[in-house]
Structure formats: C-alpha cells, structure tokens
Short mmCIF file of C-alpha atoms in Angstrom, two decimals:
data_model
loop_
_atom_site.label_atom_id
_atom_site.label_comp_id
_atom_site.label_asym_id
_atom_site.label_seq_id
_atom_site.Cartn_x
_atom_site.Cartn_y
_atom_site.Cartn_z
CA UNK A 1 6.80 -0.68 17.05
CA UNK A 2 6.45 2.07 19.64
CA UNK A 3 3.79 4.77 19.42
CA UNK A 4 4.71 6.84 16.35
CA UNK A 5 3.05 9.96 17.72
CA UNK A 6 5.51 10.02 20.58
CA UNK A 7 8.50 9.60 18.26
CA UNK A 8 7.52 11.89 15.41
CA UNK A 9 9.50 15.13 15.24
CA UNK A 10 7.83 17.65 12.91
CA UNK A 11 9.78 19.71 10.44
CA UNK A 12 10.61 23.06 12.07
CA UNK A 13 8.99 25.01 9.24
CA UNK A 14 5.71 23.18 9.58
CA UNK A 15 3.02 23.70 12.25
CA UNK A 16 3.54 21.24 15.10
CA UNK A 17 0.60 18.99 15.93
CA UNK A 18 0.05 17.57 19.37
CA UNK A 19 -1.72 14.47 20.55
CA UNK A 20 -4.04 16.63 22.70
CA UNK A 21 -4.86 19.58 20.47
CA UNK A 22 -7.47 22.06 21.72
CA UNK A 23 -10.94 21.81 20.23
CA UNK A 24 -12.21 25.30 19.55
CA UNK A 25 -13.32 24.27 16.09
CA UNK A 26 -17.05 23.58 16.38
CA UNK A 27 -18.21 25.33 13.25
CA UNK A 28 -17.65 23.81 9.85
CA UNK A 29 -16.26 27.04 8.41
CA UNK A 30 -13.39 27.04 10.90
CA UNK A 31 -12.36 23.54 9.83
CA UNK A 32 -12.17 24.30 6.10
CA UNK A 33 -8.80 25.07 4.53
CA UNK A 34 -6.41 22.14 3.97
CA UNK A 35 -8.30 20.89 0.91
CA UNK A 36 -8.21 24.37 -0.64
CA UNK A 37 -4.41 24.33 -0.43
CA UNK A 38 -4.31 20.88 -2.04
CA UNK A 39 -6.86 22.01 -4.65
CA UNK A 40 -4.41 24.58 -6.01
CA UNK A 41 -2.60 21.62 -7.57
CA UNK A 42 -5.73 21.07 -9.66
CA UNK A 43 -5.71 24.53 -11.25
CA UNK A 44 -2.02 25.04 -11.96
CA UNK A 45 -0.57 26.23 -15.30
CA UNK A 46 -0.30 22.62 -16.46
CA UNK A 47 -4.09 22.46 -16.36
CA UNK A 48 -4.26 25.64 -18.41
CA UNK A 49 -2.01 24.20 -21.14
CA UNK A 50 -3.73 20.81 -21.23
CA UNK A 51 -7.29 22.16 -21.12
CA UNK A 52 -6.77 24.97 -23.64
CA UNK A 53 -5.03 22.59 -26.04
CA UNK A 54 -7.82 20.01 -25.71
CA UNK A 55 -10.58 22.57 -26.20
CA UNK A 56 -8.91 24.42 -29.08
CA UNK A 57 -8.10 21.24 -31.02
CA UNK A 58 -11.04 18.98 -30.23
CA UNK A 59 -13.77 21.24 -28.95
CA UNK A 60 -16.00 19.67 -26.31
CA UNK A 61 -14.79 16.10 -26.97
CA UNK A 62 -12.81 15.66 -23.74
CA UNK A 63 -15.11 17.38 -21.24
CA UNK A 64 -15.88 13.92 -19.84
CA UNK A 65 -12.20 13.45 -18.92
CA UNK A 66 -12.30 16.44 -16.59
CA UNK A 67 -15.58 15.33 -15.01
CA UNK A 68 -14.29 11.81 -14.36
CA UNK A 69 -10.91 13.07 -13.16
CA UNK A 70 -12.55 15.45 -10.69
CA UNK A 71 -14.80 12.71 -9.27
CA UNK A 72 -11.68 10.57 -8.83
CA UNK A 73 -9.90 13.48 -7.18
CA UNK A 74 -12.63 13.95 -4.55
CA UNK A 75 -12.23 10.33 -3.41
CA UNK A 76 -8.43 10.39 -3.55
CA UNK A 77 -7.98 13.65 -1.66
CA UNK A 78 -10.44 12.61 1.04
CA UNK A 79 -8.55 9.35 1.57
CA UNK A 80 -5.26 11.25 1.82
CA UNK A 81 -6.64 13.67 4.43
CA UNK A 82 -8.25 10.78 6.28
CA UNK A 83 -4.93 8.93 6.46
CA UNK A 84 -3.24 11.92 8.08
CA UNK A 85 -6.03 12.57 10.58
CA UNK A 86 -6.37 8.96 11.73
CA UNK A 87 -2.69 7.96 11.88
CA UNK A 88 -1.17 11.32 12.76
CA UNK A 89 1.31 10.83 9.90
CA UNK A 90 1.69 11.93 6.31
CA UNK A 91 1.78 9.42 3.47
CA UNK A 92 5.54 10.00 2.87
CA UNK A 93 6.24 9.36 6.57
CA UNK A 94 4.33 6.07 6.50
CA UNK A 95 6.19 5.02 3.36
CA UNK A 96 9.49 6.03 4.96
CA UNK A 97 8.77 3.78 7.95
CA UNK A 98 7.67 0.74 5.98
CA UNK A 99 10.10 0.65 3.07
CA UNK A 100 13.66 -0.66 3.39
CA UNK A 101 16.43 1.90 2.90
CA UNK A 102 16.98 1.02 -0.78
CA UNK A 103 13.24 1.13 -1.38
CA UNK A 104 12.96 4.52 0.32
CA UNK A 105 15.71 5.93 -1.88
CA UNK A 106 14.19 4.59 -5.09
CA UNK A 107 10.74 5.80 -4.13
CA UNK A 108 12.16 9.21 -3.28
CA UNK A 109 13.89 9.45 -6.67
CA UNK A 110 10.63 8.98 -8.56
CA UNK A 111 8.72 11.25 -6.15
CA UNK A 112 11.39 13.93 -6.52
CA UNK A 113 11.24 13.61 -10.32
CA UNK A 114 7.49 14.12 -10.09
CA UNK A 115 8.02 17.17 -7.87
CA UNK A 116 10.48 18.59 -10.42
CA UNK A 117 7.97 18.08 -13.25
CA UNK A 118 5.34 19.82 -11.12
CA UNK A 119 7.59 22.79 -10.46
CA UNK A 120 8.54 22.94 -14.13
CA UNK A 121 4.91 23.43 -15.15
CA UNK A 122 4.16 25.96 -12.45
CA UNK A 123 7.20 28.20 -12.95
CA UNK A 124 6.87 28.12 -16.74
CA UNK A 125 3.18 28.98 -16.48
CA UNK A 126 3.92 31.94 -14.23
CA UNK A 127 6.68 33.12 -16.57
CA UNK A 128 4.26 32.99 -19.49
CA UNK A 129 1.77 35.05 -17.47
CA UNK A 130 4.39 37.72 -16.75
CA UNK A 131 5.31 37.76 -20.44
CA UNK A 132 1.64 38.17 -21.39
CA UNK A 133 0.97 40.92 -18.86
CA UNK A 134 4.25 42.86 -18.88
CA UNK A 135 6.28 41.59 -21.84
CA UNK A 136 9.04 40.19 -19.60
CA UNK A 137 11.48 37.65 -21.08
CA UNK A 138 10.57 34.13 -20.02
CA UNK A 139 13.81 33.40 -18.07
CA UNK A 140 13.40 36.62 -16.08
CA UNK A 141 9.76 35.78 -15.45
CA UNK A 142 10.74 32.35 -14.19
CA UNK A 143 13.27 33.86 -11.80
CA UNK A 144 10.67 36.32 -10.48
CA UNK A 145 8.27 33.43 -9.95
CA UNK A 146 10.88 31.65 -7.86
CA UNK A 147 11.54 34.71 -5.69
CA UNK A 148 7.88 35.58 -5.11
CA UNK A 149 6.85 31.97 -4.41
CA UNK A 150 9.62 31.76 -1.82
CA UNK A 151 8.20 34.87 -0.17
CA UNK A 152 4.77 33.22 -0.08
CA UNK A 153 6.27 30.14 1.55
CA UNK A 154 7.81 32.35 4.23
CA UNK A 155 4.27 33.20 5.33
CA UNK A 156 3.72 29.53 6.13
CA UNK A 157 7.12 29.13 7.77
CA UNK A 158 6.81 32.19 10.02
CA UNK A 159 3.08 32.58 10.60
CA UNK A 160 1.85 28.99 10.49
CA UNK A 161 -0.51 27.09 8.24
CA UNK A 162 -3.71 29.09 8.75
CA UNK A 163 -2.37 32.40 7.33
CA UNK A 164 -0.81 30.40 4.46
CA UNK A 165 -4.24 28.88 3.78
CA UNK A 166 -5.79 32.36 3.63
CA UNK A 167 -3.17 33.48 1.10
CA UNK A 168 -3.72 30.41 -1.06
CA UNK A 169 -7.52 30.67 -0.86
CA UNK A 170 -7.22 34.32 -1.96
CA UNK A 171 -5.12 33.29 -4.94
CA UNK A 172 -7.60 30.51 -5.74
CA UNK A 173 -10.35 33.15 -5.87
CA UNK A 174 -8.27 35.18 -8.34
CA UNK A 175 -7.65 32.05 -10.44
CA UNK A 176 -11.37 31.27 -10.48
CA UNK A 177 -12.34 34.76 -11.66
CA UNK A 178 -9.49 34.82 -14.17
CA UNK A 179 -10.51 31.63 -15.95
CA UNK A 180 -14.29 31.71 -15.55
CA UNK A 181 -14.84 35.36 -16.56
CA UNK A 182 -14.46 34.64 -20.27
CA UNK A 183 -17.44 32.28 -20.26
CA UNK A 184 -19.82 35.18 -19.62
CA UNK A 185 -19.05 36.61 -23.04
CA UNK A 186 -18.29 33.36 -24.86
CA UNK A 187 -21.02 31.60 -26.92
CA UNK A 188 -21.37 28.05 -25.57
CA UNK A 189 -23.04 25.19 -27.41
CA UNK A 190 -25.14 23.27 -24.88
CA UNK A 191 -25.74 20.37 -27.27
CA UNK A 192 -22.01 19.90 -27.89
CA UNK A 193 -21.34 20.27 -24.17
CA UNK A 194 -23.75 17.43 -23.41
CA UNK A 195 -22.14 15.39 -26.18
CA UNK A 196 -18.74 15.99 -24.58
CA UNK A 197 -19.89 14.09 -21.50
CA UNK A 198 -19.92 10.83 -23.48
CA UNK A 199 -16.57 9.00 -23.01
CA UNK A 200 -14.72 8.58 -26.31
CA UNK A 201 -11.44 9.35 -28.08
CA UNK A 202 -10.47 10.41 -31.60
CA UNK A 203 -7.01 9.03 -32.29
CA UNK A 204 -3.71 8.85 -30.45
CA UNK A 205 -3.39 12.54 -29.69
CA UNK A 206 -6.67 12.64 -27.78
CA UNK A 207 -5.41 9.81 -25.54
CA UNK A 208 -2.20 11.78 -24.97
CA UNK A 209 -4.23 14.88 -24.10
CA UNK A 210 -6.51 12.86 -21.81
CA UNK A 211 -3.47 11.56 -19.92
CA UNK A 212 -2.14 15.11 -19.72
CA UNK A 213 -5.47 16.36 -18.37
CA UNK A 214 -5.60 13.50 -15.86
CA UNK A 215 -2.03 14.20 -14.72
CA UNK A 216 -2.90 17.87 -14.33
CA UNK A 217 -6.05 17.07 -12.34
CA UNK A 218 -5.13 14.14 -10.09
CA UNK A 219 -1.62 15.23 -9.15
CA UNK A 220 0.77 12.97 -7.19
CA UNK A 221 2.22 15.72 -5.01
CA UNK A 222 -1.30 16.69 -3.89
CA UNK A 223 -1.88 13.09 -2.77
CA UNK A 224 1.33 13.12 -0.73
CA UNK A 225 0.66 16.59 0.65
CA UNK A 226 -2.95 16.46 1.79
CA UNK A 227 -2.29 13.87 4.49
CA UNK A 228 0.29 16.20 6.04
CA UNK A 229 -1.86 19.31 5.58
CA UNK A 230 -4.80 17.78 7.46
CA UNK A 231 -2.58 16.45 10.24
CA UNK A 232 -0.64 19.69 10.63
CA UNK A 233 -3.79 21.82 10.65
CA UNK A 234 -5.90 19.78 13.09
CA UNK A 235 -3.24 17.95 15.09
CA UNK A 236 -2.80 14.24 15.74
CA UNK A 237 -5.49 12.84 18.03
CA UNK A 238 -6.45 9.50 19.57
CA UNK A 239 -9.97 10.70 20.40
CA UNK A 240 -12.33 8.75 18.11
CA UNK A 241 -15.16 11.27 18.58
CA UNK A 242 -12.97 14.17 17.52
CA UNK A 243 -11.56 12.24 14.55
CA UNK A 244 -15.13 11.45 13.41
CA UNK A 245 -16.01 15.14 13.66
CA UNK A 246 -12.90 16.14 11.68
CA UNK A 247 -13.55 13.52 8.98
CA UNK A 248 -17.08 14.83 8.53
CA UNK A 249 -15.75 18.36 8.11
CA UNK A 250 -12.99 17.11 5.80
CA UNK A 251 -15.54 15.60 3.43
CA UNK A 252 -17.13 19.04 3.02
CA UNK A 253 -13.70 20.67 2.75
CA UNK A 254 -12.67 18.35 -0.08
CA UNK A 255 -16.02 18.51 -1.87
CA UNK A 256 -16.26 22.33 -1.86
CA UNK A 257 -12.61 22.88 -2.80
CA UNK A 258 -12.60 20.38 -5.66
CA UNK A 259 -15.96 21.45 -7.04
CA UNK A 260 -14.45 24.93 -7.38
CA UNK A 261 -11.23 23.58 -8.91
CA UNK A 262 -13.14 21.25 -11.24
CA UNK A 263 -15.41 24.06 -12.39
CA UNK A 264 -12.37 26.20 -13.22
CA UNK A 265 -10.86 23.36 -15.27
CA UNK A 266 -14.06 22.76 -17.18
CA UNK A 267 -14.43 26.51 -17.74
CA UNK A 268 -10.99 26.64 -19.35
CA UNK A 269 -11.83 23.84 -21.76
CA UNK A 270 -15.22 25.34 -22.58
CA UNK A 271 -13.67 28.76 -23.21
CA UNK A 272 -11.22 27.20 -25.68
CA UNK A 273 -13.88 25.02 -27.29
CA UNK A 274 -16.31 27.89 -27.82
CA UNK A 275 -13.91 30.70 -28.79
CA UNK A 276 -10.63 29.16 -29.93
CA UNK A 277 -11.51 26.02 -31.89
CA UNK A 278 -9.79 26.00 -35.23
CA UNK A 279 -8.05 29.32 -34.60
CA UNK A 280 -4.43 29.34 -35.78
CA UNK A 281 -1.78 29.31 -33.05
CA UNK A 282 -4.00 28.27 -30.13
CA UNK A 283 -1.83 25.24 -29.38
CA UNK A 284 0.22 27.53 -27.10
CA UNK A 285 -0.86 29.58 -24.07
CA UNK A 286 0.46 32.80 -25.65
CA UNK A 287 -1.41 32.03 -28.86
CA UNK A 288 -4.57 31.18 -26.94
CA UNK A 289 -4.29 34.46 -25.02
CA UNK A 290 -3.91 36.40 -28.28
CA UNK A 291 -6.95 34.61 -29.70
CA UNK A 292 -8.95 35.34 -26.52
CA UNK A 293 -8.08 39.04 -26.80
CA UNK A 294 -9.08 39.04 -30.47
CA UNK A 295 -12.34 37.19 -29.86
CA UNK A 296 -13.45 38.49 -26.47
CA UNK A 297 -11.56 41.74 -25.96
CA UNK A 298 -8.48 42.98 -24.07
CA UNK A 299 -10.21 43.09 -20.66
CA UNK A 300 -10.90 39.36 -20.75
CA UNK A 301 -7.32 38.83 -21.93
CA UNK A 302 -5.92 40.77 -18.96
CA UNK A 303 -8.15 38.92 -16.50
CA UNK A 304 -7.00 35.64 -18.06
CA UNK A 305 -3.34 36.65 -17.64
CA UNK A 306 -3.88 37.62 -14.01
CA UNK A 307 -5.55 34.28 -13.36
CA UNK A 308 -2.60 32.46 -14.93
CA UNK A 309 -0.14 34.43 -12.81
CA UNK A 310 -2.06 33.70 -9.59
CA UNK A 311 -2.21 30.04 -10.59
CA UNK A 312 1.55 29.86 -11.06
CA UNK A 313 2.37 31.66 -7.81
CA UNK A 314 0.02 29.59 -5.67
CA UNK A 315 0.81 26.24 -7.23
CA UNK A 316 4.60 26.60 -7.13
CA UNK A 317 4.39 27.54 -3.43
CA UNK A 318 2.20 24.53 -2.66
CA UNK A 319 4.44 22.30 -4.79
CA UNK A 320 7.52 23.31 -2.82
CA UNK A 321 5.64 22.66 0.43
CA UNK A 322 4.79 19.17 -0.86
CA UNK A 323 8.39 18.54 -1.87
CA UNK A 324 9.64 19.35 1.62
CA UNK A 325 7.19 16.86 3.13
CA UNK A 326 8.17 14.16 0.65
CA UNK A 327 11.86 14.58 1.39
CA UNK A 328 11.36 14.73 5.15
CA UNK A 329 9.16 11.65 5.17
CA UNK A 330 11.19 9.42 2.88
CA UNK A 331 14.76 10.55 3.61
CA UNK A 332 14.32 11.89 7.14
CA UNK A 333 16.20 15.01 6.06
CA UNK A 334 15.40 18.65 6.79
CA UNK A 335 16.47 20.75 3.82
CA UNK A 336 16.20 24.55 4.20
CA UNK A 337 13.24 25.77 2.21
CA UNK A 338 15.26 28.39 0.34
CA UNK A 339 17.81 25.80 -0.80
CA UNK A 340 15.10 23.46 -1.97
CA UNK A 341 13.38 26.30 -3.83
CA UNK A 342 16.63 27.15 -5.64
CA UNK A 343 17.33 23.53 -6.62
CA UNK A 344 13.83 22.86 -7.98
CA UNK A 345 13.84 26.17 -9.85
CA UNK A 346 16.90 25.30 -11.94
CA UNK A 347 15.25 22.82 -14.40
CA UNK A 348 12.48 25.29 -15.22
CA UNK A 349 14.95 28.13 -15.82
CA UNK A 350 17.03 25.88 -18.09
CA UNK A 351 13.96 24.98 -20.17
CA UNK A 352 13.06 28.67 -20.46
CA UNK A 353 16.64 29.71 -21.28
CA UNK A 354 17.21 27.17 -24.10
CA UNK A 355 14.04 28.26 -25.87
CA UNK A 356 12.12 24.96 -25.65
CA UNK A 357 8.46 25.53 -26.45
CA UNK A 358 6.97 26.32 -23.00
CA UNK A 359 3.44 25.09 -23.73
CA UNK A 360 4.74 21.76 -25.04
CA UNK A 361 6.86 21.46 -21.89
CA UNK A 362 3.76 22.07 -19.79
CA UNK A 363 1.69 19.41 -21.55
CA UNK A 364 4.49 16.82 -21.46
CA UNK A 365 5.11 17.50 -17.76
CA UNK A 366 1.47 16.68 -17.05
CA UNK A 367 1.78 13.37 -18.90
CA UNK A 368 4.79 12.58 -16.72
CA UNK A 369 2.75 13.42 -13.64
CA UNK A 370 0.01 11.05 -14.78
CA UNK A 371 2.55 8.21 -14.91
CA UNK A 372 3.58 9.03 -11.34
CA UNK A 373 0.05 8.88 -9.90
CA UNK A 374 -0.01 5.10 -9.18
CA UNK A 375 3.13 5.37 -7.03
CA UNK A 376 1.22 7.65 -4.65
CA UNK A 377 -2.22 6.15 -5.09
CA UNK A 378 -1.51 2.44 -4.56
CA UNK A 379 0.05 2.83 -1.09
CA UNK A 380 -2.66 5.35 -0.14
CA UNK A 381 -5.44 2.86 -0.87
CA UNK A 382 -3.50 0.01 0.74
CA UNK A 383 -2.89 1.97 3.95
CA UNK A 384 -6.45 3.27 4.31
CA UNK A 385 -7.82 -0.28 4.03
CA UNK A 386 -5.31 -1.58 6.61
CA UNK A 387 -7.25 -2.24 9.84
CA UNK A 388 -4.09 -2.39 11.96
CA UNK A 389 -3.21 1.09 10.82
CA UNK A 390 -6.67 2.70 10.62
CA UNK A 391 -8.59 0.82 13.31
CA UNK A 392 -12.30 1.64 13.32
CA UNK A 393 -11.72 4.18 10.53
CA UNK A 394 -10.68 1.56 7.98
CA UNK A 395 -12.28 2.15 4.59
CA UNK A 396 -15.67 0.50 4.10
CA UNK A 397 -15.54 -2.26 1.53
CA UNK A 398 -17.37 -0.23 -1.13
CA UNK A 399 -14.90 2.67 -0.75
CA UNK A 400 -11.96 0.27 -1.02
CA UNK A 401 -13.36 -1.23 -4.22
CA UNK A 402 -14.03 2.19 -5.73
CA UNK A 403 -10.51 3.30 -4.85
CA UNK A 404 -8.95 0.23 -6.46
CA UNK A 405 -11.10 0.69 -9.58
CA UNK A 406 -9.90 4.30 -9.85
CA UNK A 407 -6.31 3.12 -9.44
CA UNK A 408 -6.74 0.42 -12.10
CA UNK A 409 -8.26 2.89 -14.58
CA UNK A 410 -5.37 5.32 -14.12
CA UNK A 411 -2.77 2.58 -14.52
CA UNK A 412 -4.56 1.29 -17.64
CA UNK A 413 -4.60 4.75 -19.20
CA UNK A 414 -0.88 5.09 -18.57
CA UNK A 415 -0.12 1.71 -20.13
CA UNK A 416 -2.14 2.68 -23.22
CA UNK A 417 -0.38 6.03 -23.34
CA UNK A 418 3.12 4.49 -23.19
CA UNK A 419 2.16 1.92 -25.83
CA UNK A 420 0.87 4.63 -28.18
CA UNK A 421 4.03 6.70 -27.71
CA UNK A 422 6.25 3.67 -28.46
CA UNK A 423 4.20 2.78 -31.55
CA UNK A 424 4.28 6.40 -32.71
CA UNK A 425 8.08 6.59 -32.45
CA UNK A 426 8.76 3.18 -34.05
#
C-alpha cells in the first residue's frame, strides 16, 4: 500500500493537515483543545436524563458507575487521539481502508444509527431547555436547536478548528456552571456518597440505568471523532520527536477535559440524589427542573436550564462534526454539512412532534449508544496495538491489556442488559 498521507484528501470543511506542519506550539496550553471538543459528548443532554433519573430514583447508589466510566473514557479518548496523531488518519478512515465494500456499508449503517441516536438526545435536550427557559413548544425548540447548531458548525467550516474549539470550550464552561451551581446550596450526605463508590446494583432497572449512564459517558461518536480532531488540529507528521511531544500534551488534554466532564456528570447525580430523591415527577427533566426550583430556588433553576441549553447546542454541533467524519471515512463521500444537519434533525423532530416522552427517549437513546460502543472500541484497541500501523508508538502491553479489559466489561454489561430486557418482555 502506498503512503496514505500522500493519498489522503481531507474534507473541504475540515482543517487540512500537512506532513510538515509548523511547530510553534511549545507551551502546553497552546496544544490543549481537541479533547475538550470530544468531552462535550460526555456532558450532553443524554447524560442529564440518565444521571438525574439515577440520582432521583436510587440516590447515591450508582455514583461508582460514573467514576468507572470516566476512568475508562480517559484511556479510550487518549488511544483515539493517539491513533490519529501517529497514523495521520481518523479511525473511520482506517476502517474504510481495511474493510471490504460490504463490510464498510454495514459498519456505516450501525455507525450512522448511533449518530442518529446521539443527535436525537442532543436536540431533544436542547428543546427541553428552551421549553424550560422560554415556554417554547418542543417541536419549535428542536427546530431552533437545529438552526443554531448549524450556525455553530459554520464557525468550524469557515474559520477552522481553533475558533470552533474556543466556542465549544466556552459552552463547556457554561455547562459546568449550570450543573455544578446547585451543589453549593444542596445538602450532600458524605457517608452515602462514599457508599455510592461501592459497585453494586438493585434490580433490573439499575442495570438499565447503568448502561444508559455508560452509553452517555463513553460515547461511540466521540471515539470516532477524537482521532480526526487530534490529526486535524496538529497535522500529520512523521517526526517521532514531535509525535512524542504531542502525545505528552494530549495526555494532559484528555485528563483535564475529562476530569471536568466527569465532575459535571457526578455533580448532576449528586444534585438529584440530595435534593430530588423520592420527589414526585423527577423521572423527567422538566419534573426535575420543577423540583430543583421548588427545593433550591428559581435562580438555580434558571442556571440549570441555561446549562442544559448550552449542553444541547455544543453536543449537537460536535455530533454533526463526528457524523461527517464517519461518513467521509467509511463511504468516501462528502455530504454538505447543511444537508447532513437537516437529515439527522428529522428523527428528533418526529419524536418531539408525536408527543413521545422526551426524557424516556433520552434514556433509551443512551442505552442504544452503549450497545454501539464495542463497534468503535474493538477496532481502536486492535489498531493501536498493531506494530505495523503504530511503529514505535504501539501500545505497551499493560495498556493493551487494560484496554481489552475495558472492552470486555462494556460488552458484558451490554449482554446482561439485552438479556434483562428480553426476560422483562417475555
């Protein structure tokens, strides 16, 4: 096979890397950014629905799920970024090269279904936020989310990745304030919090919620996307010294971004566990918001709504970005961003228009995402342990074993989840 860096033609809307990128980036701060874009996937409205439901129904019981999921996410997102930096290709591009045509099509179908489920959660969450803040009907809110997220994507298309990163990081800051603020006036139980770090379940529904929380934390589209984000930001390089420098910076990028995202997730669950447990109607985001207003005051409720809106806007923009990379890599097609945005918006608008319970749709979409994780994770681990592909940057043996253990645990949870659903319906 000829040198892929010479053959690769980047998508016009994405920043174009070169094999000899300049090296002005000496300071760590300058190198941060790609992981913060990927981290938005970890604080999207699906997380809000899953974490509030878990905390309101079961208190601190499932705190351990978020801790474990975030540790897994740090390893997974680093491997994804590493793959892009070392090979100069995104995970979808590598899959597109190595799978036969029928395999590429089948893989794309499941990846596209995952992308649709992602967009469903993000648009619905944003629509709920607009309903909470301004009383807008959910279908209208969903349409506004689609229009505004397209405008955000135009920043990336016209100005490049760095300005897009600044926009997303700004929204992440709003999300963090929106979901953490309530903890300052919410009475936490430290003893129950410590008890929630002990892994355990309480019946079938807690397993379903754990899978939903896992799907909302370790998201497939973030795994596909991060390899392209790192490559597009820093450029493809054959200089081992520069790659080593970038990988060192990437470890900090991933760690800082996901510690922030993980803290936001845990804060959401703790807020629900301390203020909403046992309160009637908190199994929906609207009900949880009403309970937050009643328990903690209207200011906290408004801040919560703003955080939810920022979460929806940022995550749906990042999700569409991921979808374009998946399609380009697997199908070798360049679909106009506006057209793709319209197509992926339709399922969410249909769900909102027919009156299906939006919070239930959010939680179920996260379970679906959890089932899709192995399809992204297995090839990622396999490629990063491939010496022919990664050369001197092949995963150390201990990292490979940890990655396969994480993969096995996720697959096992999904098998248990499917079995419980089948038993419950029989």
